Amino acid sequence: GAGVSQSPSNKVTEKGKDVELRCDPISGHTALYWYRQRLGQGLEFLIYFQGNSAPDKSGLPSDRFSAERTGESVSTLTIQRTQQEDSAVYLCASSAEQGTKNIQYFGAGTRLSVL
Amino acid sequence: AQSVSQHNHHVILSEAASLELGCNYSYGGTVNLFWYVQYPGQHLQLLLKYFSGDPLVKGIKGFEAEFIKSKFSFNLRKPSVQWSDTAEYFCAVTPSAGKSTFGDGTTLTVKP
């Protein structure tokens, strides 16, 4: 597609339920990032996929959070047993380049509200 | 651990005023620096970047930023803002080995 696509755009769930957030990166982009943005705060790194390398999971806040990526395509971020503090906008970004000179292209995000 | 500090959380300006948004980072090694912008209702997008060379870089829509290595700063500037510059601005730093770190963002409101 022309850009990074995320779905759903909004998700309201009850505390304790599991949610899945989807990201379709730009075709051909080898790198994919997930971030969390709480209201009024910056982007909090969650996880980074680069090609076939093992993902960098160092930003995942707890074992309730996990993410998968199939090859160099779609990624799914799963939050199990959601808590109210998980409410945030979850952003996905993809990048064509390896290493540090990577310009990230962002999706519109999924706004998650945990009641 | 590296960190990025944006000094202003919310800036309000009138059209034609000059803009400077501060960004300081803490990391001792080589870094690449970015400013991203998020206009209302739109995605985050790249505004400008610094990799190497001339420390004064120019981006889209008349924005520029200056990398001052000795001050660990990468401040964003625009001589004359427009109402359409109303947006949230994020500074980001990527070290030579590691992932990007973003600042908390600065919300710019330009009054017509």
Tab-separated table of C-alpha atoms in Angstrom, chain A residues 4 35 37 41-43 45 56 58 91 100-104 106-108, chain B residues 32 34 36 43-44 46 49 51 90 94-97 99-100 102-104:
chain	number	residue	atom	x	y	z
A	4	VAL	CA	1.548	2.231	6.892
A	35	TYR	CA	5.377	2.571	19.996
A	37	GLN	CA	1.900	7.142	23.247
A	41	GLN	CA	3.562	12.062	26.574
A	42	GLY	CA	6.183	11.118	24.032
A	43	LEU	CA	6.582	7.947	22.033
A	45	PHE	CA	9.384	2.293	22.225
A	56	ASP	CA	14.273	-6.196	19.978
A	58	SER	CA	13.386	-4.485	25.256
A	91	LEU	CA	1.697	3.591	16.741
A	100	THR	CA	20.568	4.200	12.125
A	101	LYS	CA	19.820	6.200	9.006
A	102	ASN	CA	16.280	5.003	9.109
A	103	ILE	CA	13.489	7.401	8.359
A	104	GLN	CA	10.386	6.018	9.948
A	106	PHE	CA	4.144	6.113	10.755
A	107	GLY	CA	0.629	4.782	10.628
A	108	ALA	CA	-2.333	6.660	12.044
B	32	ASN	CA	21.424	10.798	13.873
B	34	PHE	CA	15.273	13.886	13.474
B	36	TYR	CA	8.905	14.659	13.160
B	43	HIS	CA	0.153	10.747	10.689
B	44	LEU	CA	3.500	11.523	12.209
B	46	LEU	CA	9.449	13.439	8.955
B	49	LYS	CA	16.953	15.026	9.594
B	51	PHE	CA	23.083	12.543	9.569
B	90	PHE	CA	8.762	15.505	18.153
B	94	THR	CA	19.082	7.408	16.960
B	95	PRO	CA	22.558	6.357	18.077
B	96	SER	CA	24.975	4.474	15.884
B	97	ALA	CA	24.031	1.266	17.658
B	99	LYS	CA	16.985	2.244	18.557
B	100	SER	CA	15.380	5.644	18.331
B	102	PHE	CA	11.695	10.312	21.040
B	103	GLY	CA	11.091	13.390	23.138
B	104	ASP	CA	7.741	14.058	24.806
